[in-house]
C-alpha cells in the first residue's frame, strides 16, 4: 500500500513514519514544505491512504493560519478529485477547533472541508481532534508546554508557570500513532458525531507535570526510578529522557571501594527494592550475615565463585557454585546466614537485588559466620 503523509517532517509525521517503516506492507510517500511541489500531483495519483498532518501552528501573521490549515488542505483534496482518487483520508485536527481564535477557526474550516469532501465522494474520511500531544521529537519552545518543560529542565533552564492548577489534557505520541494505524487498518475509534478520537488521554495539572519532571531530573542523584506502574508517569519519563543533552546521557555512580573490591548502588525504587553491583577480587569472601525479613537475589555475570548458606539453627553448609559463563539467579532466603567467595583468578561481578531500600535505622542485617 502506498501511503501519503503530509507534514512528514513534523512531530507527528516523524513518529508515524518511524512506526510505518517497521511494516513490510507499505510504501511511504513523504511530503513536507521542502518537498518538490510537483511531487504532490504524483503522490495524489498513487496514494492508497492519506495522512494529512501538515498545518501551521506558529505563523508570523494570523493570515498564514488559513493558508496553511485550510488552503493546503483544499489543494490536497482538489488534487485527489482531479485524479479521481477516492482512497481513505485522515485529517489531524485539534481540539482548538472548538475555540474562537485564529488557529481554532482555521482548523474548524479545515474540518468542514474534509467532511464536505466525505459527503460528496465515496472516500472514507477520518477527522481527529487531537488534544495536546507530547513525546519524543516534539519541538520545544514552539507549541507544546510539555516539550518546553522537558527541554528546559533537562538543560538546567528555568520554566515559567502562571497557574499550576491549569488542567492539561494530553495524548502520548505512541498512542496517537497506534490509533492512526488502526484507522489505516480499517478500525478507527469513530464516534457518532463523525469525529474520531485517540482512546487514551491523560488529564493532569500543569504544576504536577512540572513536579514530575523535576523529580525525573533529581532521580539520577537519588538513583531512583519513577513509578512505572503509573501510565502517564511512564510516558512522561520517556519523553523527558529524549530531551537530554547528548553529552549528558551518562552519569556517575558512587563506588564504595576497598581492597576487597567495590559495591555500587545502581537503582532504587519505592516498592521494588534496589539493585547494586558487587565486585569481589580473587579469594575474597563477602557477606557472613543473615536477615529476618530482608531477601535478595544474586546473579554472577562475570568470574566464578561460590555462594554458601547455613540455617541459623543448623551446622549444615549449602553451596551453590556460580559463574558468568552459565547465568543463574540465586535467591537469598531470610533465616540463612550467607556469603559469596570469588574462586577465580579475576574479578567476580555480581548483580544484587534486595527487596527493600537500605534503612540504617533498621538494617535487618546480623553478622554470623557461615
Tab-separated table of C-alpha atoms in Angstrom:
chain	number	residue	atom	x	y	z
A	1	UNK	CA	0.000	0.000	0.000
A	2	UNK	CA	1.274	3.441	-0.928
A	3	UNK	CA	0.709	5.908	1.906
A	4	UNK	CA	0.941	9.675	1.517
A	5	UNK	CA	1.994	11.530	4.664
A	6	UNK	CA	1.851	15.318	4.519
A	7	UNK	CA	3.738	17.176	7.223
A	8	UNK	CA	6.188	14.290	7.134
A	9	UNK	CA	8.964	16.221	8.883
A	10	UNK	CA	6.743	17.407	11.728
A	11	UNK	CA	6.411	15.944	15.207
A	12	UNK	CA	3.530	13.575	14.484
A	13	UNK	CA	4.760	12.867	10.957
A	14	UNK	CA	8.182	11.705	12.098
A	15	UNK	CA	6.729	9.371	14.708
A	16	UNK	CA	4.104	7.986	12.328
A	17	UNK	CA	6.637	7.334	9.567
A	18	UNK	CA	9.045	5.692	12.032
A	19	UNK	CA	6.233	3.288	13.001
A	20	UNK	CA	5.123	2.634	9.428
A	21	UNK	CA	8.696	1.846	8.402
A	22	UNK	CA	8.548	-1.218	10.644
A	23	UNK	CA	5.916	-2.719	8.365
A	24	UNK	CA	6.715	-4.575	5.167
A	25	UNK	CA	3.363	-3.934	3.506
A	26	UNK	CA	3.599	-0.186	2.910
A	27	UNK	CA	5.463	2.341	0.780
A	28	UNK	CA	5.649	5.823	2.273
A	29	UNK	CA	5.184	8.909	0.100
A	30	UNK	CA	6.563	11.624	2.385
A	31	UNK	CA	5.610	15.231	1.651
A	32	UNK	CA	6.613	18.362	3.554
A	33	UNK	CA	7.167	22.044	2.896
A	34	UNK	CA	10.620	21.407	1.427
A	35	UNK	CA	9.390	18.677	-0.947
A	36	UNK	CA	9.277	19.442	-4.667
A	37	UNK	CA	5.712	20.705	-5.187
A	38	UNK	CA	5.149	18.719	-8.376
A	39	UNK	CA	5.515	15.500	-6.401
A	40	UNK	CA	2.190	16.186	-4.715
A	41	UNK	CA	0.489	15.544	-8.058
A	42	UNK	CA	2.230	12.196	-8.405
A	43	UNK	CA	1.526	11.232	-4.813
A	44	UNK	CA	-2.167	12.143	-5.093
A	45	UNK	CA	-2.456	9.848	-8.093
A	46	UNK	CA	-0.692	6.910	-6.440
A	47	UNK	CA	-1.746	7.128	-2.790
A	48	UNK	CA	-3.946	4.397	-1.353
A	49	UNK	CA	-4.263	6.159	2.002
A	50	UNK	CA	-3.541	9.761	3.003
A	51	UNK	CA	-2.430	11.033	6.399
A	52	UNK	CA	-2.894	14.798	6.231
A	53	UNK	CA	-0.771	16.058	9.122
A	54	UNK	CA	0.563	19.274	7.598
A	55	UNK	CA	-0.528	22.512	9.232
A	56	UNK	CA	0.532	25.845	10.647
A	57	UNK	CA	0.868	26.365	14.402
A	58	UNK	CA	3.010	29.450	14.933
A	59	UNK	CA	2.913	31.707	11.867
A	60	UNK	CA	4.423	35.165	11.672
A	61	UNK	CA	0.973	36.581	10.920
A	62	UNK	CA	-2.530	35.223	11.517
A	63	UNK	CA	-3.333	35.089	7.797
A	64	UNK	CA	-0.969	32.141	7.487
A	65	UNK	CA	-3.303	30.048	9.648
A	66	UNK	CA	-5.894	29.949	6.884
A	67	UNK	CA	-3.294	29.492	4.193
A	68	UNK	CA	-1.672	26.548	5.930
A	69	UNK	CA	-4.621	24.874	7.630
A	70	UNK	CA	-7.305	25.495	5.022
A	71	UNK	CA	-5.565	26.432	1.793
A	72	UNK	CA	-3.227	23.451	1.581
A	73	UNK	CA	-5.979	21.066	2.664
A	74	UNK	CA	-8.098	22.411	-0.178
A	75	UNK	CA	-5.228	21.885	-2.630
A	76	UNK	CA	-4.758	18.319	-1.442
A	77	UNK	CA	-8.422	17.388	-1.789
A	78	UNK	CA	-8.699	19.099	-5.172
A	79	UNK	CA	-5.805	17.002	-6.464
A	80	UNK	CA	-7.418	13.811	-5.192
A	81	UNK	CA	-10.597	14.819	-7.006
A	82	UNK	CA	-8.664	15.659	-10.164
A	83	UNK	CA	-7.113	12.209	-10.267
A	84	UNK	CA	-10.357	10.554	-9.138
A	85	UNK	CA	-8.551	9.027	-6.205
A	86	UNK	CA	-11.112	8.034	-3.576
A	87	UNK	CA	-8.667	6.491	-1.113
A	88	UNK	CA	-9.276	6.999	2.639
A	89	UNK	CA	-8.037	10.312	4.073
A	90	UNK	CA	-7.159	11.069	7.699
A	91	UNK	CA	-7.029	14.649	8.968
A	92	UNK	CA	-5.080	15.593	12.073
A	93	UNK	CA	-7.061	18.464	13.590
A	94	UNK	CA	-7.086	19.981	17.074
A	95	UNK	CA	-9.465	20.419	19.999
A	96	UNK	CA	-8.832	24.116	19.475
A	97	UNK	CA	-11.204	23.891	16.504
A	98	UNK	CA	-13.875	24.457	19.145
A	99	UNK	CA	-12.342	27.823	20.152
A	100	UNK	CA	-12.914	31.270	18.706
A	101	UNK	CA	-9.322	32.175	17.835
A	102	UNK	CA	-7.469	32.404	14.508
A	103	UNK	CA	-5.840	28.996	14.887
A	104	UNK	CA	-9.069	27.326	16.006
A	105	UNK	CA	-11.066	28.902	13.205
A	106	UNK	CA	-8.551	27.713	10.602
A	107	UNK	CA	-8.737	24.190	11.998
A	108	UNK	CA	-12.543	24.265	12.000
A	109	UNK	CA	-12.836	25.286	8.365
A	110	UNK	CA	-10.314	22.578	7.502
A	111	UNK	CA	-12.506	20.025	9.253
A	112	UNK	CA	-15.591	21.299	7.426
A	113	UNK	CA	-13.735	20.948	4.146
A	114	UNK	CA	-12.968	17.285	4.842
A	115	UNK	CA	-16.499	16.466	5.986
A	116	UNK	CA	-17.838	18.094	2.825
A	117	UNK	CA	-15.407	16.020	0.776
A	118	UNK	CA	-16.680	12.877	2.508
A	119	UNK	CA	-20.272	13.837	1.715
A	120	UNK	CA	-19.638	14.363	-1.981
A	121	UNK	CA	-17.375	11.372	-2.601
A	122	UNK	CA	-17.209	7.714	-1.667
A	123	UNK	CA	-13.936	8.260	0.183
A	124	UNK	CA	-13.678	7.372	3.857
A	125	UNK	CA	-12.623	10.418	5.895
A	126	UNK	CA	-11.288	10.268	9.444
A	127	UNK	CA	-11.076	13.576	11.323
A	128	UNK	CA	-9.199	13.533	14.637
A	129	UNK	CA	-9.421	16.442	17.064
A	130	UNK	CA	-6.217	15.894	18.985
A	131	UNK	CA	-5.541	17.341	22.432
A	132	UNK	CA	-2.019	18.450	23.349
A	133	UNK	CA	0.333	15.729	22.114
A	134	UNK	CA	3.666	15.022	23.835
A	135	UNK	CA	6.586	12.675	23.312
A	136	UNK	CA	9.923	12.367	21.558
A	137	UNK	CA	10.786	14.699	18.663
A	138	UNK	CA	8.270	17.356	19.704
A	139	UNK	CA	9.789	20.792	19.170
A	140	UNK	CA	10.355	22.757	22.408
A	141	UNK	CA	9.573	26.457	22.715
A	142	UNK	CA	7.077	26.116	19.888
A	143	UNK	CA	3.566	24.886	20.633
A	144	UNK	CA	3.961	22.343	23.442
A	145	UNK	CA	4.383	23.275	27.095
A	146	UNK	CA	5.394	19.697	27.886
A	147	UNK	CA	8.160	19.728	25.273
A	148	UNK	CA	9.376	23.098	26.542
A	149	UNK	CA	9.365	21.951	30.173
A	150	UNK	CA	11.184	18.719	29.276
A	151	UNK	CA	13.833	20.553	27.303
A	152	UNK	CA	14.389	23.345	29.810
A	153	UNK	CA	14.578	21.114	32.869
A	154	UNK	CA	16.900	18.659	31.101
A	155	UNK	CA	19.140	21.601	30.120
A	156	UNK	CA	19.104	23.338	33.532
A	157	UNK	CA	16.964	26.195	32.230
A	158	UNK	CA	14.092	27.814	34.158
A	159	UNK	CA	10.435	27.188	33.373
A	160	UNK	CA	7.552	29.585	33.888
A	161	UNK	CA	4.138	28.557	35.229
A	162	UNK	CA	1.460	31.202	35.636
A	163	UNK	CA	-1.183	28.865	37.028
A	164	UNK	CA	-0.054	25.407	38.245
A	165	UNK	CA	-3.689	24.357	38.628
A	166	UNK	CA	-4.456	24.579	34.913
A	167	UNK	CA	-5.612	21.149	33.736
A	168	UNK	CA	-3.867	19.772	30.658
A	169	UNK	CA	-5.468	17.082	28.536
A	170	UNK	CA	-2.660	15.223	26.842
A	171	UNK	CA	-2.203	12.400	24.372
A	172	UNK	CA	1.076	10.493	24.138
A	173	UNK	CA	2.544	10.312	20.662
A	174	UNK	CA	2.719	6.495	20.610
A	175	UNK	CA	-0.979	6.301	21.480
A	176	UNK	CA	-1.761	8.759	18.682
A	177	UNK	CA	0.290	6.762	16.188
A	178	UNK	CA	-1.318	3.492	17.315
A	179	UNK	CA	-4.762	4.985	16.713
A	180	UNK	CA	-3.776	6.377	13.306
A	181	UNK	CA	-2.542	2.945	12.283
A	182	UNK	CA	-5.842	1.447	13.451
A	183	UNK	CA	-7.529	3.870	11.058
A	184	UNK	CA	-5.168	2.743	8.296
A	185	UNK	CA	-6.103	-0.857	9.016
A	186	UNK	CA	-9.820	-0.041	8.936
A	187	UNK	CA	-10.685	0.012	12.656
A	188	UNK	CA	-10.652	3.666	13.801
A	189	UNK	CA	-12.291	4.824	17.026
A	190	UNK	CA	-15.031	6.801	15.290
A	191	UNK	CA	-17.890	8.384	17.223
A	192	UNK	CA	-21.479	9.083	16.227
A	193	UNK	CA	-20.548	12.746	15.765
A	194	UNK	CA	-18.352	11.733	12.847
A	195	UNK	CA	-15.142	12.677	14.636
A	196	UNK	CA	-12.516	10.100	15.512
A	197	UNK	CA	-10.594	10.103	18.769
A	198	UNK	CA	-7.485	8.746	20.408
A	199	UNK	CA	-8.920	6.500	23.141
A	200	UNK	CA	-6.098	7.032	25.660
A	201	UNK	CA	-5.617	10.544	27.076
A	202	UNK	CA	-4.367	11.961	30.378
A	203	UNK	CA	-5.728	14.967	32.269
A	204	UNK	CA	-3.076	16.350	34.614
A	205	UNK	CA	-2.483	19.722	36.370
A	206	UNK	CA	0.326	21.718	34.789
A	207	UNK	CA	2.034	22.024	38.172
A	208	UNK	CA	2.039	18.233	38.588
A	209	UNK	CA	3.731	17.837	35.206
A	210	UNK	CA	6.458	20.251	36.228
A	211	UNK	CA	6.855	18.498	39.593
A	212	UNK	CA	7.253	15.108	37.941
A	213	UNK	CA	9.847	16.445	35.518
A	214	UNK	CA	11.880	17.891	38.384
A	215	UNK	CA	11.762	14.520	40.174
A	216	UNK	CA	12.989	12.849	36.987
A	217	UNK	CA	15.993	15.148	36.947
A	218	UNK	CA	16.701	14.512	40.632
A	219	UNK	CA	16.309	10.743	40.201
A	220	UNK	CA	19.856	10.376	38.957
A	221	UNK	CA	21.357	11.578	42.235
A	222	UNK	CA	18.816	9.557	44.203
A	223	UNK	CA	19.402	6.511	41.962
A	224	UNK	CA	15.626	6.209	41.867
A	225	UNK	CA	13.230	5.090	39.168
A	226	UNK	CA	9.853	6.825	38.708
A	227	UNK	CA	6.645	4.900	39.304
A	228	UNK	CA	6.396	2.912	36.082
A	229	UNK	CA	3.078	1.430	37.213
A	230	UNK	CA	1.513	4.841	36.517
A	231	UNK	CA	0.862	5.065	32.785
A	232	UNK	CA	1.271	8.832	32.485
A	233	UNK	CA	4.459	8.912	34.568
A	234	UNK	CA	5.973	6.180	32.411
A	235	UNK	CA	5.202	8.090	29.212
A	236	UNK	CA	6.340	11.462	30.556
A	237	UNK	CA	9.632	9.954	31.753
A	238	UNK	CA	10.268	8.505	28.291
A	239	UNK	CA	9.547	11.918	26.774
A	240	UNK	CA	11.844	13.668	29.272
A	241	UNK	CA	14.767	11.363	28.511
A	242	UNK	CA	14.502	12.182	24.802
A	243	UNK	CA	15.366	15.821	25.591
A	244	UNK	CA	18.582	15.083	27.488
A	245	UNK	CA	21.661	16.846	26.088
A	246	UNK	CA	23.654	14.369	24.022
A	247	UNK	CA	26.682	14.850	26.262
A	248	UNK	CA	24.639	14.060	29.385
A	249	UNK	CA	23.305	10.563	28.734
A	250	UNK	CA	25.802	9.119	31.235
A	251	UNK	CA	26.003	9.984	34.921
A	252	UNK	CA	28.379	8.816	37.677
A	253	UNK	CA	27.571	6.359	40.448
A	254	UNK	CA	29.232	6.295	43.864
A	255	UNK	CA	31.526	3.271	44.152
A	256	UNK	CA	32.309	2.137	47.688
A	257	UNK	CA	35.735	0.564	47.087
A	258	UNK	CA	38.330	-1.057	49.323
A	259	UNK	CA	40.998	-3.744	48.996
A	260	UNK	CA	38.293	-6.422	48.680
A	261	UNK	CA	36.637	-4.846	45.634
A	262	UNK	CA	33.684	-2.466	45.420
A	263	UNK	CA	29.948	-2.103	45.987
A	264	UNK	CA	27.846	0.306	43.922
A	265	UNK	CA	24.143	1.063	44.159
A	266	UNK	CA	22.574	1.318	40.714
A	267	UNK	CA	18.790	1.658	41.101
A	268	UNK	CA	16.409	2.347	43.990
A	269	UNK	CA	12.631	2.049	43.868
A	270	UNK	CA	9.933	2.801	46.414
A	271	UNK	CA	8.248	-0.586	46.173
A	272	UNK	CA	10.550	-2.944	44.258
A	273	UNK	CA	13.758	-2.695	46.267
A	274	UNK	CA	17.147	-1.746	44.902
A	275	UNK	CA	19.789	-3.125	42.538
A	276	UNK	CA	23.530	-2.957	43.164
A	277	UNK	CA	26.720	-4.196	41.526
A	278	UNK	CA	29.262	-6.001	43.715
A	279	UNK	CA	32.836	-6.619	42.552
A	280	UNK	CA	34.951	-9.092	44.508
A	281	UNK	CA	38.675	-9.575	43.994
A	282	UNK	CA	40.137	-13.124	43.773
A	283	UNK	CA	39.985	-15.171	47.025
A	284	UNK	CA	37.786	-12.544	48.676
A	285	UNK	CA	34.707	-13.558	50.679
A	286	UNK	CA	31.917	-11.086	51.364
A	287	UNK	CA	28.798	-11.385	53.476
A	288	UNK	CA	28.591	-13.667	56.521
A	289	UNK	CA	25.306	-12.217	57.710
A	290	UNK	CA	21.614	-13.072	57.763
A	291	UNK	CA	18.254	-11.292	57.726
A	292	UNK	CA	14.884	-11.702	59.444
A	293	UNK	CA	12.736	-10.470	56.555
A	294	UNK	CA	15.036	-8.844	54.004
A	295	UNK	CA	15.655	-11.067	50.981
A	296	UNK	CA	17.955	-10.839	47.984
A	297	UNK	CA	18.796	-12.289	44.591
A	298	UNK	CA	22.407	-12.720	43.400
A	299	UNK	CA	23.427	-13.007	39.750
A	300	UNK	CA	27.108	-13.535	38.939
A	301	UNK	CA	27.686	-12.090	35.468
A	302	UNK	CA	31.480	-12.334	35.280
A	303	UNK	CA	34.022	-14.554	37.000
A	304	UNK	CA	33.273	-17.590	39.143
A	305	UNK	CA	32.645	-18.295	42.775
A	306	UNK	CA	30.503	-19.995	45.372
A	307	UNK	CA	27.543	-18.805	47.427
A	308	UNK	CA	27.297	-20.554	50.781
A	309	UNK	CA	24.272	-20.799	53.075
A	310	UNK	CA	23.700	-22.088	56.565
A	311	UNK	CA	20.483	-22.011	58.544
A	312	UNK	CA	20.996	-20.117	61.779
A	313	UNK	CA	19.758	-23.282	63.551
A	314	UNK	CA	21.988	-25.750	61.677
A	315	UNK	CA	25.641	-26.639	61.095
A	316	UNK	CA	24.997	-27.848	57.539
A	317	UNK	CA	26.574	-25.618	54.845
A	318	UNK	CA	24.865	-25.490	51.463
A	319	UNK	CA	26.937	-24.426	48.430
A	320	UNK	CA	25.932	-23.057	45.022
A	321	UNK	CA	28.757	-22.682	42.509
A	322	UNK	CA	28.163	-19.769	40.151
A	323	UNK	CA	29.819	-18.447	37.016
A	324	UNK	CA	29.304	-15.749	34.440
A	325	UNK	CA	29.538	-18.453	31.763
A	326	UNK	CA	26.254	-20.005	32.920
A	327	UNK	CA	23.930	-17.352	34.298
A	328	UNK	CA	21.607	-18.343	37.109
A	329	UNK	CA	19.834	-16.282	39.741
A	330	UNK	CA	20.243	-17.402	43.349
A	331	UNK	CA	17.647	-16.499	45.980
A	332	UNK	CA	18.904	-15.500	49.435
A	333	UNK	CA	16.112	-16.512	51.844
A	334	UNK	CA	15.667	-14.994	55.325
A	335	UNK	CA	16.992	-17.067	58.230
A	336	UNK	CA	20.110	-18.253	56.379
A	337	UNK	CA	23.493	-16.701	57.003
A	338	UNK	CA	25.288	-16.472	53.701
A	339	UNK	CA	28.458	-15.359	51.960
A	340	UNK	CA	29.890	-15.231	48.464
A	341	UNK	CA	33.520	-16.104	47.661
A	342	UNK	CA	35.480	-15.420	44.480
A	343	UNK	CA	37.101	-18.719	43.441
A	344	UNK	CA	38.574	-17.421	40.194
A	345	UNK	CA	41.752	-15.550	39.303
A	346	UNK	CA	39.956	-12.403	38.080
A	347	UNK	CA	37.356	-10.041	39.497
A	348	UNK	CA	33.920	-11.549	40.058
A	349	UNK	CA	30.997	-9.257	39.234
A	350	UNK	CA	27.649	-9.881	40.904
A	351	UNK	CA	24.374	-8.076	40.291
A	352	UNK	CA	22.494	-7.967	43.587
A	353	UNK	CA	18.816	-7.201	44.126
A	354	UNK	CA	17.359	-6.628	47.580
A	355	UNK	CA	13.655	-6.318	48.237
A	356	UNK	CA	13.839	-3.045	50.176
A	357	UNK	CA	15.929	0.100	50.152
A	358	UNK	CA	18.538	0.053	52.908
A	359	UNK	CA	17.346	1.738	56.091
A	360	UNK	CA	20.240	2.465	58.507
A	361	UNK	CA	17.742	2.773	61.369
A	362	UNK	CA	16.516	-0.771	60.704
A	363	UNK	CA	19.166	-2.609	58.668
A	364	UNK	CA	17.850	-6.140	59.396
A	365	UNK	CA	21.394	-7.469	58.935
A	366	UNK	CA	23.132	-9.650	61.559
A	367	UNK	CA	26.725	-10.858	61.439
A	368	UNK	CA	27.196	-14.630	61.619
A	369	UNK	CA	29.928	-16.736	60.008
A	370	UNK	CA	28.677	-19.335	57.587
